Steps between C-alpha positions, in 0.01 A plus 500: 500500500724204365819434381580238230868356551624391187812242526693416193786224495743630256719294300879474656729710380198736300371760829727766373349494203138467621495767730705756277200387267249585747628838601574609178167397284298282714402787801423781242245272323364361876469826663262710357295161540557365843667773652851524636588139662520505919820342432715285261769242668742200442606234713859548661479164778252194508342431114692640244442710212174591555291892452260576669257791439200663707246656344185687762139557327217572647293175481514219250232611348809818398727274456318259196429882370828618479729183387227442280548815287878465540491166377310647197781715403722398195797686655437286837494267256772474298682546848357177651704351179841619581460424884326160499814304362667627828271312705482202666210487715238754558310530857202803637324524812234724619611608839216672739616731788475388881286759688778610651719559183676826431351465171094456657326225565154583298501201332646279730192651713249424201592163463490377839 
């Protein structure tokens, strides 16, 4: 298992508008894809204006799989359009669980 954390640095004064844009079009068209997100965020203290998303999948090999066919979607899209001009800076990580995470450690174990 992995999860992909996806950090996006949203223009000031524009994360009202990007997230009402992400709950309202952007999640129906990711779901059925990707799944349901572990969690979607925004900075409050320290670096401002920031979301930040995680995303679990099996293995990368899922993950290429799955964002591959969503990126092949004209709905997806014609999404990425509207939500890209909101955007200042775009950052993903592929995060592997400790062996002791509540989440499991299998690949944490496989890549040691």
């Amino acid at each position: 298992m992995i999860v992909e954390e996806r950090m996006y640095t949203v223009r000031p004064g524009k994360m009202r508008e990007f997230l009402s844009l992400v709950e309202n079009e952007g999640l129906a068209i990711q779901t059925p894809y990707l799944g349901a997100p572990l969690g979607y965020f925004t900075t409050e203290t320290g670096e401002l204006n920031k979301a930040i998303h995680l995303w679990q999948f099996e293995s990368m090999g899922d993950r290429e799989e799955k964002r591959a066919r969503l990126a092949a979607d004209s709905v997806w899209i014609d999404f990425v359009g509207k939500i890209i001009p909101l955007i200042d800076r775009m950052e993903n990580r592929v995060l592997l669980p400790t062996s002791f995470s509540a989440m499991g450690g299998t690949a944490a174990k496989a890549s040691a």
